[in-house]
Short mmCIF file of C-alpha atoms in Angstrom, two decimals:
data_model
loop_
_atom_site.label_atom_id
_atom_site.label_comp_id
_atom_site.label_asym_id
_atom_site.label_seq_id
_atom_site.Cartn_x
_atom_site.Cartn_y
_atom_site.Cartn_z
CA UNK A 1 99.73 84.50 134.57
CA UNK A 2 100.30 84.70 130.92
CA UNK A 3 98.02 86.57 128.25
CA UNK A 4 97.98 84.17 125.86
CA UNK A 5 100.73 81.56 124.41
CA UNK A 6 101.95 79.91 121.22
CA UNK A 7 103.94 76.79 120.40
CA UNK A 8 106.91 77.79 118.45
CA UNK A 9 106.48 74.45 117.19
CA UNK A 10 106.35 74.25 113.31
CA UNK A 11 104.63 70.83 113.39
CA UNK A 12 102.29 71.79 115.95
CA UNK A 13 101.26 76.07 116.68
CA UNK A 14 98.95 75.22 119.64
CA UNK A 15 97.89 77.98 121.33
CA UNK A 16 97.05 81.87 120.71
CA UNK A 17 96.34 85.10 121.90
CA UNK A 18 92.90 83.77 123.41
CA UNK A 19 94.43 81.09 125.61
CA UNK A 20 95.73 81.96 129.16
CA UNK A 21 98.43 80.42 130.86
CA UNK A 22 98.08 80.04 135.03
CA UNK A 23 102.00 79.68 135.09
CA UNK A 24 105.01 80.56 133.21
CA UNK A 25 107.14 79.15 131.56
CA UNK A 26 105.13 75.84 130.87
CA UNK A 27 105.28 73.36 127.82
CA UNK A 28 102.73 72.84 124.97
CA UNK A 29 100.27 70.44 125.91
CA UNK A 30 100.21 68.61 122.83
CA UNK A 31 103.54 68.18 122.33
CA UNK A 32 105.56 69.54 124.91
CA UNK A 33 107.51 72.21 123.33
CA UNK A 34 108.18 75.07 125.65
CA UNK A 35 105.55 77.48 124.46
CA UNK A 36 106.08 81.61 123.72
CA UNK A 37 104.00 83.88 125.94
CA UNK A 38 102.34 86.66 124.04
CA UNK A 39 102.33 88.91 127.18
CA UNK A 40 102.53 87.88 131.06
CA UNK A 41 99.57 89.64 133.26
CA UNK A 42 100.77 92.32 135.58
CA UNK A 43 103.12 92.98 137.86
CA UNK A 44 104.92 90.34 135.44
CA UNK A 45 104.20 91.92 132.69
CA UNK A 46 106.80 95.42 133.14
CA UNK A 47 109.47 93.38 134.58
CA UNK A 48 109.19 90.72 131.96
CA UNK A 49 109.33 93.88 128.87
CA UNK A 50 112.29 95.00 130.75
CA UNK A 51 114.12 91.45 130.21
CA UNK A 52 112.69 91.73 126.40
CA UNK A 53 113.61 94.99 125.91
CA UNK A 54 117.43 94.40 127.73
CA UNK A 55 117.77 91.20 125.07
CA UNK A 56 116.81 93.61 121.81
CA UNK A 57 118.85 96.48 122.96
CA UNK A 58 122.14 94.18 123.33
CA UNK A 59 121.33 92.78 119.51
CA UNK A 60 119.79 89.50 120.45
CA UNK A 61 118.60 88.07 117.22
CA UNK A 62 115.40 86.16 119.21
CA UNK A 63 114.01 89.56 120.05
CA UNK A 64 114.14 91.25 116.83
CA UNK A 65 115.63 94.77 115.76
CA UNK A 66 117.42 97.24 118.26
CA UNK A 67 116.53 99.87 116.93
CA UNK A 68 112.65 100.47 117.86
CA UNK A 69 113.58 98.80 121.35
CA UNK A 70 115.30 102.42 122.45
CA UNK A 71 111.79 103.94 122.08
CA UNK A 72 110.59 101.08 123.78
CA UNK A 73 113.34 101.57 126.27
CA UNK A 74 111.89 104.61 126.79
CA UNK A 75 108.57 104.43 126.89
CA UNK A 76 109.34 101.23 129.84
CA UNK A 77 111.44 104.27 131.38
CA UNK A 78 108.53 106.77 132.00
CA UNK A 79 106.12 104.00 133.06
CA UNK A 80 108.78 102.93 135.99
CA UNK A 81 109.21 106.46 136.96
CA UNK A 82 105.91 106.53 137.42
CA UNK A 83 105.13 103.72 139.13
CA UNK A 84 107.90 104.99 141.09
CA UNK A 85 106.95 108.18 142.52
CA UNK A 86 109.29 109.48 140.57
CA UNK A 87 106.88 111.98 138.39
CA UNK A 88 109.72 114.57 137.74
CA UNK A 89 111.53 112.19 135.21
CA UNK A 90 109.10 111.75 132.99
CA UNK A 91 109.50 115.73 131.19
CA UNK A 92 113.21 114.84 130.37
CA UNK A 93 112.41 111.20 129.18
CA UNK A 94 109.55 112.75 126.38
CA UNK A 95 112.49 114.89 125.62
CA UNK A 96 114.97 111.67 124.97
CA UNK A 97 111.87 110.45 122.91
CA UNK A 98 111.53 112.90 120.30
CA UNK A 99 115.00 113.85 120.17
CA UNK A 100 114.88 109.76 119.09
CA UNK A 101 112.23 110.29 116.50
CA UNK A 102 114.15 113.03 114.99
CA UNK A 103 117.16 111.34 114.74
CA UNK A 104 115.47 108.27 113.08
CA UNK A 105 113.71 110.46 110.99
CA UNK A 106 116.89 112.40 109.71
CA UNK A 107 118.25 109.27 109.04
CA UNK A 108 115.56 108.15 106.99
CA UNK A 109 113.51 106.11 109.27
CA UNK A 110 110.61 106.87 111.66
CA UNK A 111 111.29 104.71 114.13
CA UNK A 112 109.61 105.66 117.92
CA UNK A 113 106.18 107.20 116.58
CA UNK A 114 104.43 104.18 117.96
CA UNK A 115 105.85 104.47 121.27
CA UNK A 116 105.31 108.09 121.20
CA UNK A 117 101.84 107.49 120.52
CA UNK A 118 101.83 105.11 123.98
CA UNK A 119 103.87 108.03 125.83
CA UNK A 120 101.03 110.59 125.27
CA UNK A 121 98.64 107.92 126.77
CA UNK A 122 100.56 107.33 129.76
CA UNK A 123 100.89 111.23 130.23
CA UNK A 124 97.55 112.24 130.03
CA UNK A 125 96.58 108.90 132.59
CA UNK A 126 98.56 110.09 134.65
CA UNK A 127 97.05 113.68 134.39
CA UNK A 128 100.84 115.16 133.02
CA UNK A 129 99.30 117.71 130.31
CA UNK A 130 101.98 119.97 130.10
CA UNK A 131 104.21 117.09 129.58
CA UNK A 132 102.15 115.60 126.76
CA UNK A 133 101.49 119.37 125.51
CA UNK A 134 104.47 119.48 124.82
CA UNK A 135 105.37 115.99 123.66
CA UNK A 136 102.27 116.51 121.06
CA UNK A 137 103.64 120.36 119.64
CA UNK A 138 106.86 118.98 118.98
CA UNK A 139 105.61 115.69 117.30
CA UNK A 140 103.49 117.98 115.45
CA UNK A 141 106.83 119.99 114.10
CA UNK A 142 108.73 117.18 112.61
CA UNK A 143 106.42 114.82 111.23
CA UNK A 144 106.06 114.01 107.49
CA UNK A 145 102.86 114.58 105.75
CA UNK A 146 104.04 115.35 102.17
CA UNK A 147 103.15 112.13 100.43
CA UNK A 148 100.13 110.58 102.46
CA UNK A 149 100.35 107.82 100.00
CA UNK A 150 102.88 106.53 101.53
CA UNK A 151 102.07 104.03 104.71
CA UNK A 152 104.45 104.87 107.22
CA UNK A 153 103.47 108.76 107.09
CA UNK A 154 99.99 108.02 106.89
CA UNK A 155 99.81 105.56 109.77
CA UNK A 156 102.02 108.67 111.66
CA UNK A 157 99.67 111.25 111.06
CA UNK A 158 96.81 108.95 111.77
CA UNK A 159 98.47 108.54 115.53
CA UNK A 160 99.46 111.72 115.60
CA UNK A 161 95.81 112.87 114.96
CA UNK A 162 94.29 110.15 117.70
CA UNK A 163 96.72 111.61 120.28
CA UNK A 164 95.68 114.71 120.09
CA UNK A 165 92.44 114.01 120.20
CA UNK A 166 93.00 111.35 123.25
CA UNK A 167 94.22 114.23 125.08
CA UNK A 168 91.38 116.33 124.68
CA UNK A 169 88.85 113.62 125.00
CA UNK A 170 90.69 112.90 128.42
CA UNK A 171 91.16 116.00 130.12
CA UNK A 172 89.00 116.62 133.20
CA UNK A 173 86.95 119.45 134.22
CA UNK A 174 87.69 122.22 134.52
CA UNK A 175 90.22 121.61 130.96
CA UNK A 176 93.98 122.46 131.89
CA UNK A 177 95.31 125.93 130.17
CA UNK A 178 96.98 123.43 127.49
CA UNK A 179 93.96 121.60 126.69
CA UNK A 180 93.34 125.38 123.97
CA UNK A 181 96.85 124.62 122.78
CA UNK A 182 96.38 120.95 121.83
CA UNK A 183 92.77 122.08 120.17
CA UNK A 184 94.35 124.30 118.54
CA UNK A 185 96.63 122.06 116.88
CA UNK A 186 94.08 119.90 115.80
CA UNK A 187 92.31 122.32 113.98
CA UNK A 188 95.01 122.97 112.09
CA UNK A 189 95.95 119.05 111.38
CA UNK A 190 92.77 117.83 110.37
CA UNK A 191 93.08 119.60 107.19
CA UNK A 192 96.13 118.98 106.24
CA UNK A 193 95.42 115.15 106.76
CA UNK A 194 91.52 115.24 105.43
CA UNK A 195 91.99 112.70 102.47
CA UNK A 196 93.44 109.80 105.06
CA UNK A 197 91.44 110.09 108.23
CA UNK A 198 89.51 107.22 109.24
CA UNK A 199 86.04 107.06 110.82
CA UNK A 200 86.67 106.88 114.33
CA UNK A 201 88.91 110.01 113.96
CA UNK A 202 86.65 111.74 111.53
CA UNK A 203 83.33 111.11 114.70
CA UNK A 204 85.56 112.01 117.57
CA UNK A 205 86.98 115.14 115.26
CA UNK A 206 82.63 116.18 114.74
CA UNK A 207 82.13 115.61 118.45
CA UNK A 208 84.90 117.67 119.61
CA UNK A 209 84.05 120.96 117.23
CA UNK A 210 80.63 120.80 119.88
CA UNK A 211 82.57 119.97 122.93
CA UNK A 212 85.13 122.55 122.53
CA UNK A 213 82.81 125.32 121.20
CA UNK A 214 80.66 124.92 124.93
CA UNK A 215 77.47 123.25 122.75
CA UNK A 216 76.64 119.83 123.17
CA UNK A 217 76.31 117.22 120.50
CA UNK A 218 72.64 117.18 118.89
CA UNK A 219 72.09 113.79 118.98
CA UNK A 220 71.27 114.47 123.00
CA UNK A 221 68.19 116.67 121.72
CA UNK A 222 67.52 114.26 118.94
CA UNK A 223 67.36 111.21 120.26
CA UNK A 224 64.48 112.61 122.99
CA UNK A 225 62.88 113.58 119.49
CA UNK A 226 63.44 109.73 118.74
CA UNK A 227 61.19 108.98 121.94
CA UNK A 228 58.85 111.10 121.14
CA UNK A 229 57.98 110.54 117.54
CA UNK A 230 58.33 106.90 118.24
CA UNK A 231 55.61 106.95 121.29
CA UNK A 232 53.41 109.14 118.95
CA UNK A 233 53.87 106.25 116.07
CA UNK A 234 52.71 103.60 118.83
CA UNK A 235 49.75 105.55 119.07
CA UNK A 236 48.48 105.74 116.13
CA UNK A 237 50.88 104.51 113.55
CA UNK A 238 51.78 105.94 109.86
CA UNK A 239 49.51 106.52 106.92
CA UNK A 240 50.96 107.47 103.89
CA UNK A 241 54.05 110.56 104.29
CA UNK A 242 54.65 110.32 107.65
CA UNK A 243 54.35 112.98 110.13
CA UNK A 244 57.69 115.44 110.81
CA UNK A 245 59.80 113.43 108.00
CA UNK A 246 62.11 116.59 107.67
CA UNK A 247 63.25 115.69 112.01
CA UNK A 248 62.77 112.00 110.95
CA UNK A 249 65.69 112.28 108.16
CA UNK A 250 67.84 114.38 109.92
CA UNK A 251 67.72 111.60 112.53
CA UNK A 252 68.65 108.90 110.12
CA UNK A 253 71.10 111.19 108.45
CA UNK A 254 73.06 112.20 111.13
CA UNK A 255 72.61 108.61 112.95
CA UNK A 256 74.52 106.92 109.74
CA UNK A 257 77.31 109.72 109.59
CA UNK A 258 77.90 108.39 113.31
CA UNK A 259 77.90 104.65 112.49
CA UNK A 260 78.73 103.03 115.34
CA UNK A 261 79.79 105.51 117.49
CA UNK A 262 75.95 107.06 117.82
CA UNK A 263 74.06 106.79 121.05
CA UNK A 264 71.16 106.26 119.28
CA UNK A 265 68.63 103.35 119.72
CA UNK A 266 69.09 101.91 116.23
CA UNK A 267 65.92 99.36 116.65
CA UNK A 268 64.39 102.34 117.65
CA UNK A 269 65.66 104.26 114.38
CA UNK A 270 64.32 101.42 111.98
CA UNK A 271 61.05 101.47 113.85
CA UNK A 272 60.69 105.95 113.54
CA UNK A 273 62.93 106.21 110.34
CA UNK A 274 63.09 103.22 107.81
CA UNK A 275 59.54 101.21 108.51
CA UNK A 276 57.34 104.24 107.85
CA UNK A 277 59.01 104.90 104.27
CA UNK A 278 58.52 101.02 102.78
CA UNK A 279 55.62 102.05 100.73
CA UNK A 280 56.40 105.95 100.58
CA UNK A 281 57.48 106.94 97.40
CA UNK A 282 60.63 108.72 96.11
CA UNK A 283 57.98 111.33 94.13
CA UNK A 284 56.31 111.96 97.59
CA UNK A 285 59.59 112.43 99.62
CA UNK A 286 61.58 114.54 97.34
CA UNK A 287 59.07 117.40 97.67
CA UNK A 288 59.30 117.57 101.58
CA UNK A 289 63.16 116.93 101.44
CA UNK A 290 64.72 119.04 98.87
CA UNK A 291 64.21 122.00 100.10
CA UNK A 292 65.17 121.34 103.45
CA UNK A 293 68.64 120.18 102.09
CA UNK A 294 71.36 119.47 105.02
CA UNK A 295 71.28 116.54 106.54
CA UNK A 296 67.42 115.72 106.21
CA UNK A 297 68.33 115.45 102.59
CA UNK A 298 71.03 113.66 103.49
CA UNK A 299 68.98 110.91 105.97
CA UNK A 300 66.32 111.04 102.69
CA UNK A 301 68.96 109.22 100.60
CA UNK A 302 70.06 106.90 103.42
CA UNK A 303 66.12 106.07 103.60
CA UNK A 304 65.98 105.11 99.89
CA UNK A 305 69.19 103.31 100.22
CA UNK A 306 68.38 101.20 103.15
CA UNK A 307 65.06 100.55 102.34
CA UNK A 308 65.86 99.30 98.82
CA UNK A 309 62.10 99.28 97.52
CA UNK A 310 62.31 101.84 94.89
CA UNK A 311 64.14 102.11 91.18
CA UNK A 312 66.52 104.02 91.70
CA UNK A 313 66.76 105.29 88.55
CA UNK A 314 63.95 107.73 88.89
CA UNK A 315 63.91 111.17 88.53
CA UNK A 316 63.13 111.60 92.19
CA UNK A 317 65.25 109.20 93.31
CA UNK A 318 68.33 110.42 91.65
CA UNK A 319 68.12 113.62 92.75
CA UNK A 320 67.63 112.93 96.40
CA UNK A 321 70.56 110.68 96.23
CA UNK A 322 72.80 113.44 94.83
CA UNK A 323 71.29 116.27 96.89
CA UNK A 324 72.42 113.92 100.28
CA UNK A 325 76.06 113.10 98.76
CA UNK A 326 76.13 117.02 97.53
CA UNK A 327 75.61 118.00 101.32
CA UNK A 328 78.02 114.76 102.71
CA UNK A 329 80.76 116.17 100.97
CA UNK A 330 80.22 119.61 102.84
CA UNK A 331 80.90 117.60 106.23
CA UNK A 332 84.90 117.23 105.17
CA UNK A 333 84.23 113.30 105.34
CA UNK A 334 86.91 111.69 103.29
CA UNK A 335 86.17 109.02 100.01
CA UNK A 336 86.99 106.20 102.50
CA UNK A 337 83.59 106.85 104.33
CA UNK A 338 81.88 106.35 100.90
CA UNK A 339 80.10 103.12 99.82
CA UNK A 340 80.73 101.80 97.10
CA UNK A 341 77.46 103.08 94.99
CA UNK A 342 78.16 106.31 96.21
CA UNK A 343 81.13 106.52 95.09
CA UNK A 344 80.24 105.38 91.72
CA UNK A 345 77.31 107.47 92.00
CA UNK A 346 79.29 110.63 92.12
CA UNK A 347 82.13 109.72 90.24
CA UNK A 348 79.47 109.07 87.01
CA UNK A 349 77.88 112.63 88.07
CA UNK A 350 80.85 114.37 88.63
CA UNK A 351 84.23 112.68 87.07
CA UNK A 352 87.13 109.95 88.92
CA UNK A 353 89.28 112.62 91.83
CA UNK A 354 86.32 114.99 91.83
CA UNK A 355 85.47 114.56 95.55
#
């Protein structure tokens, strides 16, 4: 069964990844042309790449370049040993792959990072940690990171990053002796790569300083604070401040800084967090935020922000909204996770770069 098919037709272009094919190969409906199959449901699918991959290698011009299909090659290579029984392959075909990566990097190419990215995957699935270990600390040695302006090294370190983490997201318990290794290596990376990590790296990179430390992440105890303050609101609901607003905006604080990945209730968090404050005023909150700081100061902003009933150019309001970005920029969180009035919040406060 195919996963999705085309028309190669230039008067037609039927199809798409969203429309399954029950055989293969089979002509466009509209106008007959034989169509392309964007990838063929397994088993099909691996002895169908190895056809593709066969075609590229011998400089086919359908297929595209050669020259990533050896990485491919590879990568189709550790999968079949795999699916073969054939386990003790796989070290000396990780080898092959970065020995490929550094010889397209010394050439002045980066071709195989991608696939390399796939291999780790496959290792840790398949529970080969030394293997990927491995794999991951000599990716680690060779790749570029001197001008993260530049795409290609940024999407590498990005993958590079998200492997490592895979691998320590994946592990079971008890960890494997590498698992400290890979960590390790991580703590060091994020650093180096602060200014061009995205979100989902930046969450899983927060999650895993609890994780690995033993603790677990405080949303658990916060979100059975969520309960509670929202079954004491059903019970007699708001007047004026609220009750606990410190533990309410360190809720919404640290609930935003998840986005999407929190396991919080968010109709829950607009019912204990954002209703309450409509008609609370900037003048009463700052009092019962500022000093607090962290991220109740932080959630105090988010409050303001979200609930978009007060001017924000009062005294109060301004200086909750730069206490909260003050204390964001203590998290390591990069400009990218910035909106865009924040970011021309801070750059009027504190000059273009400063962040």
């Amino acid at each position: 069964m195919g996963l999705g098919w085309v028309c190669p037709s230039d008067e037609c272009g039927q199809g798409g990844p969203e429309r399954p094919s029950d055989r293969w190969p089979r002509r466009c409906p509209e106008c007959g042309t034989e169509v392309v199959t964007f990838s063929l449901a397994e088993p099909w699918q691996h002895t169908a790449k190895r056809v593709e991959i066969d075609a590229r290698l011998n400089g086919s011009p359908t297929y595209g370049d050669p020259y990533r299909a050896h990485a491919e090659d590879l990568l189709w290579t550790a999968d079949e040993a795999f699916r073969a029984g054939r386990a003790d392959q796989v070290p000396d075909i990780a080898a092959a792959m970065g020995s490929l990566l550094d010889a397209h990097r010394a050439a002045g190419g980066s071709y195989g990072f991608d696939q390399l990215f796939h291999l780790v995957r496959l290792l840790a699935a398949q529970g080969e940690w030394a293997v990927a270990t491995d794999a991951l600390r000599r990716w680690r040695h060779s790749v570029r990171h001197d001008n993260l302006e530049d795409n290609e090294q940024r999407t590498e370190a990005r993958m590079l990053a998200a492997s490592m983490i895979h691998c320590l997201e994946a592990v079971p318990t008890p960890p494997p002796a590498d698992q400290q290794v890979v960590w390790e290596m991580l703590r060091e990376f994020i650093p180096v790569i602060s200014s061009v990590t995205t979100a989902d790296i930046d969450r899983s990179w927060n999650r895993l300083q609890f994780t690995m430390a033993g603790r677990k992440d405080p949303e658990e105890a916060l979100g059975r604070e969520l309960d509670r303050l929202a079954a004491a609101d059903a019970a007699q609901p708001p007047q004026g401040l609220p009750s606990e607003t410190p533990l309410r905006m360190e809720i919404l604080g640290r609930y935003t800084a998840k986005g999407p990945d929190s396991s919080l209730d968010a109709s829950r968090i607009s019912e204990v967090c954002l209703q309450p404050y409509l008609t609370v005023s900037p003048e009463e909150l700052a009092p019962v935020v500022l000093p607090v700081g962290g991220w109740t100061v932080y959630g105090a902003s988010r409050c303001l922000r979200d609930c978009g009933t007060q001017d924000e150019n009062g005294l109060a309001y301004g200086a909750i909204w730069d206490a909260g970005l003050q204390f964001y920029r203590t998290t390591g969180v990069g400009t990218q996770h910035l909106s865009f009035h924040d970011h021309q919040r801070w750059i009027a406060r504190h000059g273009s770069g400063s962040w």
